[in-house]
Amino acid sequence: MTSLTFYGGVNEIGGNKILLEDKDTKVFLDFGKGFSRRAKFFEEYINPRAANGIQDFLTMGLLPDVKGLYRDDLMKMAERKIVEPDIDAVLLTHAHSDHADYISFLHEKIPIYMGDTCHLILQAIEERSNRQIEREVLSYRERPYNKKDDPIKRKINTFRTGDKLRIGSLEVEPIHVDHSVPGAYGFIIYTSAGPIGYTGDIRLHGTIPQMTRDFIERAKNEKLIALIMEGTRIADDTREESEELVSKESKKIVSATNRLVLADFNFKDVDRLRTFLKVGKENDRKLVVKMNDAYFLKHLSKDPKLNVPDIDDEDIIIYLQKKGSGKYQDSDYKGRDKEFVGRHNVWNAQEIAKNESKVLCAMGFYSFTALIDMKPKPGAIYIHSASEPYNEEQEISQERINAWMDHFGIHKFQCHCSGHARSNDLLEIVGEINARTLYPVHTEHPEVYKRAANNVIEVIEERLYPFS
Ligand SMILES: [Zn+2]
Ligand SMILES: [Zn+2]
């Protein structure tokens, strides 16, 4: 008996948690955080309480109430019966929060499989940010929280394309795909009922479309009995977009100014990072990175394939934030931040301001207070290189961004290319793979797939879908 049950990613973008059962084997495909589900009840000043362990997450439906999944310490806090973990593995497609973050709650004996590069990114994330109950993917601290306890490490197994994983009755073949974070994979899984495919997040208009093509080719040849397919942008209009275009437009903007330039992009998007490094270089500007983002350079530069510079690189400047006394004294920088103090390429706001035509600052809205110290001259540039606002909260942030722009006389530009395939590409992909049944996930509009595929299942959450 083989079946699928969807516990997240249903009529929502992200939060994928898909249970595949085959004979006695149970694996989860991703175990992500559902942002829209969370935002239904919570916002900036009202969050699930870490002091209540897992209870707030279970009660409000942010996590499925399923036995044999979660950590003993959390079960104990919730006054639940402690049982042995009943899941053989989690197969993680990539390092984005909406696929990875709720692994934080899972029992540490459940092995997590992920790509090598995905592992590096998660290491950087762990090192750069403070511990939070919703972000303890690689290791966690038992609750109730005691600072003296050592973190408990999860069992991580890494893979690369070409590897074959045996998990119980399943054989799993990870295949690289192109997405807005490196180390992203789709899976072909051989079950006792036949082969099924899971795309994770994919696109065909990125820098290496061939990777996604490799997945499609393999999926097509296997004659899948089921394809679990992302559909983030299935209902959006298709327009021209590419990393090349982002690069071209940004280059034009930057080359026309001698003023300060800020570029607001997600550092995990290594394509975008390389784009702004290149745009900087072509205009004699060094890339200024925040200390937090420097951790990504530190970890990702270890993977030679990614071609990411290390923190010592001559094209990199690390931005020294004001802390403690506000006077940039060595003693202001504690813990992990100490690593950056005294490096030759660490600049404070004044040094950056003095060299405004020589830098391109990788800084976004959350770093705008730095502008107060940098005192940019009118005519400075802000390139917003992320998706445009798609909910109310982001619209409000957008208004605040505009207010900062007005205050400092900064010009704003939008240059972006999405991590998700365009509607036409999605339809082409399902047509080509031609699986027996299609399970759209990671979308609010699964019905649109009916245009290109015959047996489209509009998934109902927590319902069991068996294969005969
Ligand atoms: Zn996603
Ligand atoms: Zn993603």
XYZ file of C-alpha atoms and ligand atoms in Angstrom:
470
model
C 0.000 0.000 0.000
C 1.359 3.383 -1.079
C -0.186 6.757 -0.314
C 0.310 10.502 -0.050
C -1.082 12.820 2.629
C -0.591 16.569 2.429
C -0.166 18.388 5.743
C 0.940 21.739 4.315
C 1.460 23.515 1.013
C -2.245 23.040 0.204
C -3.840 26.206 -1.214
C -0.937 28.156 0.226
C 2.426 29.219 -1.126
C 4.963 27.228 0.877
C 4.720 25.308 4.116
C 5.067 22.007 2.240
C 4.763 18.932 4.476
C 3.946 15.896 2.369
C 3.826 12.415 3.864
C 4.661 9.505 1.567
C 3.873 6.058 2.963
C 4.986 2.884 1.264
C 4.502 -0.445 3.058
C 6.121 0.252 6.455
C 8.182 3.189 5.259
C 7.165 6.766 5.984
C 8.973 9.834 4.694
C 8.100 13.497 4.696
C 8.860 15.570 1.615
C 9.881 18.914 3.158
C 8.643 20.145 6.523
C 8.321 23.878 6.041
C 6.867 26.867 7.795
C 3.526 28.032 6.359
C 3.777 31.806 6.313
C 0.197 32.617 5.307
C -1.204 30.089 7.766
C 0.879 31.663 10.511
C -0.056 35.205 9.451
C -3.732 34.325 9.755
C -3.365 34.446 13.552
C -0.004 36.023 14.283
C 1.954 39.157 13.410
C 4.816 41.315 14.675
C 3.727 41.657 18.303
C 1.751 38.444 18.670
C 3.721 35.269 18.084
C 3.427 31.609 19.099
C 4.957 31.488 22.583
C 8.239 29.604 22.888
C 7.411 29.352 26.587
C 4.468 27.166 25.613
C 6.683 24.857 23.555
C 4.815 23.225 20.684
C 1.305 23.760 22.072
C 0.544 27.080 20.335
C 1.688 25.615 17.014
C -0.496 22.523 17.367
C -3.575 24.333 18.643
C -3.530 26.978 15.919
C -2.889 24.437 13.158
C 0.642 25.577 12.268
C 1.835 21.996 12.762
C -0.112 18.786 12.090
C -1.187 16.931 15.219
C 0.350 13.608 14.266
C 1.890 11.027 16.605
C 5.517 9.962 16.386
C 6.822 13.170 14.843
C 7.931 15.591 17.481
C 10.712 16.057 20.039
C 10.289 14.413 23.465
C 10.980 17.677 25.331
C 8.166 19.418 23.439
C 5.760 16.510 23.922
C 6.544 16.486 27.611
C 5.867 20.239 27.868
C 2.547 19.746 26.111
C 1.699 16.905 28.536
C 1.468 14.459 25.662
C 2.453 10.813 25.749
C 6.028 10.233 24.610
C 6.249 7.731 21.781
C 9.088 6.504 19.582
C 9.480 8.541 16.372
C 7.537 6.895 13.568
C 9.067 8.578 10.491
C 12.000 7.138 8.540
C 13.261 10.338 6.936
C 12.615 13.880 5.828
C 13.716 14.665 2.277
C 14.435 18.387 2.117
C 14.381 20.019 -1.329
C 16.112 23.303 -0.426
C 17.040 25.735 2.332
C 14.095 28.159 2.143
C 12.104 28.556 5.372
C 8.808 27.502 3.799
C 10.360 24.054 3.155
C 12.869 23.626 5.976
C 12.070 25.565 9.122
C 9.539 23.381 10.920
C 12.021 20.513 10.933
C 12.880 22.432 14.124
C 10.084 20.599 15.959
C 10.838 17.085 14.729
C 12.361 14.308 16.806
C 16.154 14.332 16.552
C 16.231 10.624 15.660
C 14.457 11.289 12.347
C 17.227 11.536 9.717
C 17.114 14.606 7.473
C 18.388 14.294 3.887
C 19.520 17.415 2.022
C 21.961 18.578 -0.641
C 25.548 19.461 0.392
C 25.040 23.108 -0.512
C 21.690 23.252 1.270
C 23.567 22.095 4.371
C 26.130 24.918 4.014
C 23.337 27.486 3.755
C 21.582 26.144 6.832
C 24.902 26.293 8.704
C 25.270 29.950 7.755
C 21.708 30.677 8.869
C 22.296 28.928 12.180
C 25.476 30.886 12.815
C 24.114 34.296 11.843
C 20.875 34.351 13.796
C 19.828 33.976 17.388
C 18.218 30.736 18.402
C 14.437 30.730 17.995
C 12.031 27.864 18.486
C 10.950 28.098 14.825
C 14.499 28.049 13.488
C 16.407 25.089 14.906
C 16.810 22.957 11.818
C 20.318 21.556 12.303
C 20.326 21.548 16.087
C 18.031 22.570 18.908
C 18.082 23.326 22.599
C 15.709 21.432 24.834
C 12.759 23.335 26.248
C 12.157 24.672 28.805
C 15.219 26.560 27.706
C 18.366 26.301 29.772
C 21.399 28.188 28.486
C 23.764 25.647 30.045
C 22.444 22.711 28.016
C 24.386 21.843 24.870
C 22.410 21.988 21.632
C 21.216 18.593 20.373
C 22.287 17.888 16.816
C 20.009 16.268 14.267
C 21.070 13.412 12.010
C 21.900 15.050 8.676
C 22.656 13.023 5.538
C 23.815 15.020 2.543
C 23.613 14.070 -1.128
C 24.532 15.317 -4.598
C 22.966 14.669 -7.993
C 23.803 11.126 -9.091
C 23.404 9.686 -5.586
C 20.722 7.106 -4.932
C 19.243 6.881 -1.463
C 17.690 3.746 -0.023
C 15.124 4.464 2.672
C 13.127 1.391 3.743
C 11.102 0.203 0.754
C 11.881 3.379 -1.216
C 14.658 4.340 -3.576
C 15.135 8.072 -3.934
C 16.961 9.883 -6.687
C 17.665 13.573 -5.996
C 18.058 15.662 -9.146
C 19.282 19.273 -9.120
C 16.840 21.994 -10.186
C 17.273 25.727 -10.756
C 15.702 27.970 -8.096
C 16.566 31.226 -6.300
C 18.785 29.430 -3.814
C 21.639 27.049 -4.715
C 21.507 23.408 -3.666
C 17.839 22.958 -4.688
C 16.610 19.494 -5.696
C 13.616 17.649 -6.995
C 13.130 13.947 -6.229
C 12.182 10.896 -8.235
C 11.019 8.283 -5.745
C 10.561 4.628 -6.660
C 7.688 3.220 -4.577
C 6.139 -0.256 -4.684
C 3.249 1.237 -6.699
C 5.552 2.939 -9.229
C 7.732 6.043 -9.553
C 6.542 9.417 -8.274
C 8.121 12.850 -8.707
C 8.328 15.934 -6.509
C 9.603 19.177 -8.006
C 10.270 21.276 -4.890
C 10.536 24.893 -6.139
C 11.676 25.269 -9.742
C 12.106 27.678 -12.632
C 13.187 27.628 -16.256
C 14.130 31.301 -16.690
C 17.044 31.287 -14.183
C 20.788 31.104 -14.745
C 21.040 27.312 -15.197
C 17.726 26.134 -16.706
C 19.489 22.940 -17.770
C 19.328 21.683 -14.185
C 15.533 21.891 -14.174
C 15.535 20.362 -17.672
C 17.503 17.392 -16.313
C 14.757 16.797 -13.753
C 11.993 17.095 -16.362
C 13.798 14.710 -18.706
C 14.266 12.100 -16.005
C 10.657 12.454 -14.775
C 9.337 12.120 -18.324
C 11.324 8.947 -18.997
C 10.181 7.306 -15.779
C 6.477 7.521 -16.673
C 5.445 8.763 -13.251
C 2.299 7.520 -11.554
C 2.188 10.831 -9.693
C 3.822 14.242 -9.930
C 3.760 16.637 -6.971
C 4.297 19.983 -8.627
C 4.813 23.516 -7.360
C 2.534 26.196 -8.819
C 3.480 29.466 -7.141
C 2.924 31.636 -10.213
C 0.511 29.443 -12.181
C -2.169 32.174 -12.244
C 0.202 35.101 -12.991
C 0.809 36.723 -16.347
C 3.980 35.555 -18.042
C 6.502 38.294 -18.784
C 10.091 38.552 -19.908
C 12.472 38.104 -16.975
C 15.952 36.738 -16.384
C 18.992 37.243 -14.209
C 20.691 38.680 -17.281
C 18.040 41.378 -17.466
C 18.460 42.197 -13.749
C 22.175 42.526 -14.378
C 21.749 44.728 -17.448
C 19.249 47.080 -15.823
C 21.214 47.372 -12.575
C 24.407 48.062 -14.488
C 22.703 50.890 -16.367
C 21.406 52.438 -13.136
C 24.698 52.160 -11.253
C 26.909 53.374 -14.091
C 24.877 56.590 -14.323
C 25.614 57.765 -10.770
C 28.461 58.709 -8.439
C 26.213 58.652 -5.417
C 25.613 55.981 -2.807
C 23.941 52.828 -4.139
C 21.958 50.370 -2.028
C 20.850 47.002 -3.399
C 18.147 45.132 -1.496
C 18.233 41.402 -2.248
C 18.075 38.069 -0.477
C 21.614 36.901 0.248
C 20.675 33.229 -0.121
C 20.004 33.986 -3.775
C 23.582 33.408 -4.896
C 22.766 34.265 -8.522
C 21.684 37.701 -7.356
C 24.729 38.050 -5.121
C 26.993 37.308 -8.090
C 24.994 39.766 -10.225
C 25.588 42.629 -7.794
C 29.233 41.662 -7.302
C 29.642 41.885 -11.062
C 27.711 45.157 -11.372
C 29.895 46.550 -8.582
C 33.128 45.403 -10.206
C 32.186 46.831 -13.592
C 31.655 50.198 -11.897
C 34.677 50.124 -9.595
C 32.528 49.604 -6.545
C 33.170 47.118 -3.758
C 30.238 45.202 -2.324
C 29.414 46.229 1.247
C 27.812 43.383 3.204
C 26.247 43.367 6.642
C 27.920 41.272 9.329
C 24.949 38.899 9.302
C 25.314 38.286 5.592
C 29.075 37.811 5.920
C 28.256 34.386 7.408
C 26.820 33.358 4.049
C 30.102 34.323 2.353
C 32.062 32.436 4.989
C 30.127 29.205 4.435
C 29.203 29.380 0.759
C 32.760 30.239 -0.331
C 33.678 26.693 0.797
C 31.784 25.280 -2.180
C 34.030 25.963 -5.191
C 31.142 25.410 -7.601
C 29.271 28.400 -6.219
C 32.017 30.884 -7.024
C 31.261 33.047 -3.985
C 34.091 35.222 -2.547
C 35.201 34.742 1.056
C 34.951 37.584 3.592
C 38.622 38.527 2.988
C 38.133 39.069 -0.730
C 39.358 42.417 -2.106
C 35.900 43.147 -3.539
C 34.157 42.795 -0.187
C 33.697 45.366 2.596
C 31.965 44.385 5.823
C 29.699 47.025 7.308
C 30.339 47.670 10.993
C 27.040 48.513 12.661
C 26.816 50.812 15.635
C 26.433 48.788 18.800
C 26.798 49.295 22.549
C 28.450 52.670 23.132
C 27.670 53.833 19.591
C 31.351 54.780 19.216
C 32.564 51.670 17.375
C 34.666 50.536 20.341
C 36.072 47.012 20.144
C 34.270 46.136 23.361
C 30.904 46.892 21.701
C 31.176 43.732 19.596
C 30.504 40.565 21.494
C 30.069 36.861 20.788
C 30.238 35.972 17.115
C 30.601 39.628 16.078
C 34.124 39.717 17.589
C 35.329 37.832 14.549
C 34.916 40.974 12.438
C 36.562 43.530 14.709
C 39.902 44.826 13.441
C 39.709 43.249 9.981
C 41.232 45.364 7.216
C 37.998 45.412 5.221
C 35.548 46.450 7.929
C 34.073 49.925 7.478
C 31.670 51.968 9.561
C 28.989 54.288 8.157
C 31.324 57.299 7.967
C 33.940 55.386 5.997
C 31.269 54.158 3.610
C 29.896 57.691 3.204
C 33.384 59.058 2.427
C 33.671 56.496 -0.379
C 30.108 56.668 -1.667
C 31.101 56.293 -5.327
C 33.325 53.308 -4.531
C 30.743 51.062 -2.901
C 27.564 49.165 -3.635
C 25.821 48.391 -0.353
C 23.903 45.138 -0.040
C 21.402 46.635 2.365
C 17.653 46.625 2.570
C 14.827 48.240 4.474
C 15.812 46.680 7.797
C 19.180 48.450 7.606
C 17.809 51.874 6.735
C 18.754 53.332 10.125
C 22.324 53.197 8.758
C 21.282 56.005 6.401
C 21.053 58.325 9.410
C 24.807 57.833 9.929
C 25.736 57.673 6.244
C 23.918 60.936 5.430
C 23.604 60.090 1.724
C 23.661 63.055 -0.654
C 20.438 63.565 -2.634
C 20.323 61.429 -5.744
C 21.481 58.238 -4.048
C 20.035 55.023 -5.482
C 18.050 52.187 -3.937
C 17.573 49.082 -6.083
C 14.836 46.838 -4.746
C 15.790 43.436 -6.084
C 13.150 41.179 -4.541
C 9.537 40.362 -5.293
C 7.059 43.208 -5.159
C 4.735 43.339 -2.153
C 2.025 40.678 -2.293
C 0.232 41.174 1.002
C -0.997 43.955 3.208
C 1.906 43.814 5.623
C 4.399 44.161 2.792
C 2.413 47.045 1.332
C 2.753 48.879 4.632
C 6.517 48.226 4.613
C 6.547 49.563 1.065
C 4.993 52.810 2.252
C 7.672 53.083 4.917
C 10.403 52.415 2.353
C 8.990 55.243 0.252
C 8.993 57.574 3.257
C 12.722 56.879 3.821
C 13.388 57.490 0.126
C 11.583 60.832 0.265
C 13.350 61.864 3.443
C 16.841 61.328 2.003
C 16.052 62.171 -1.627
C 16.893 58.655 -2.776
C 15.713 57.288 -6.138
C 14.123 53.861 -6.087
C 14.278 51.207 -8.801
C 12.782 47.730 -9.075
C 14.908 44.955 -10.730
C 14.035 41.356 -10.038
C 13.590 37.923 -11.547
C 11.582 35.350 -9.615
C 12.736 32.012 -8.216
C 9.552 30.389 -9.485
C 8.706 29.256 -12.993
C 6.353 31.379 -15.056
C 2.851 30.126 -15.767
C 3.590 29.114 -19.366
C 6.685 27.214 -18.245
C 4.751 25.378 -15.511
C 2.100 24.285 -18.002
C 4.775 23.187 -20.454
C 6.524 21.164 -17.750
C 3.445 19.200 -16.651
C 2.538 18.588 -20.282
C 5.974 17.218 -20.998
C 6.272 15.029 -17.893
C 2.727 13.775 -18.449
C 2.363 11.955 -15.134
C -0.689 9.756 -14.546
C -1.914 12.095 -11.786
C -0.887 15.625 -10.887
C -0.926 16.958 -7.324
C -0.376 20.735 -7.389
C 1.111 22.161 -4.174
C 2.684 25.495 -3.130
C -0.074 27.399 -4.969
C -3.368 29.151 -4.342
C -4.642 28.171 -7.793
C -4.243 24.421 -8.368
C -7.211 24.397 -10.800
C -5.242 26.299 -13.455
C -3.241 23.114 -14.116
C -6.365 21.575 -15.675
C -5.459 23.558 -18.794
C -2.449 21.326 -19.403
C -2.971 18.058 -17.531
C -5.762 15.514 -17.384
C -5.851 14.069 -13.931
C -5.344 17.072 -11.659
C -6.116 16.430 -7.997
C -7.210 19.509 -6.067
C -5.716 18.293 -2.842
C -7.628 18.370 0.430
C -5.415 18.736 3.460
C -4.899 15.661 5.647
C -6.855 13.385 3.279
C -5.127 10.114 2.384
C -4.508 9.635 -1.353
C -3.781 5.936 -1.993
C -2.285 4.465 -5.168
C -3.677 1.209 -6.465
Zn 8.815 27.484 -1.478
Zn 12.009 28.119 -2.415
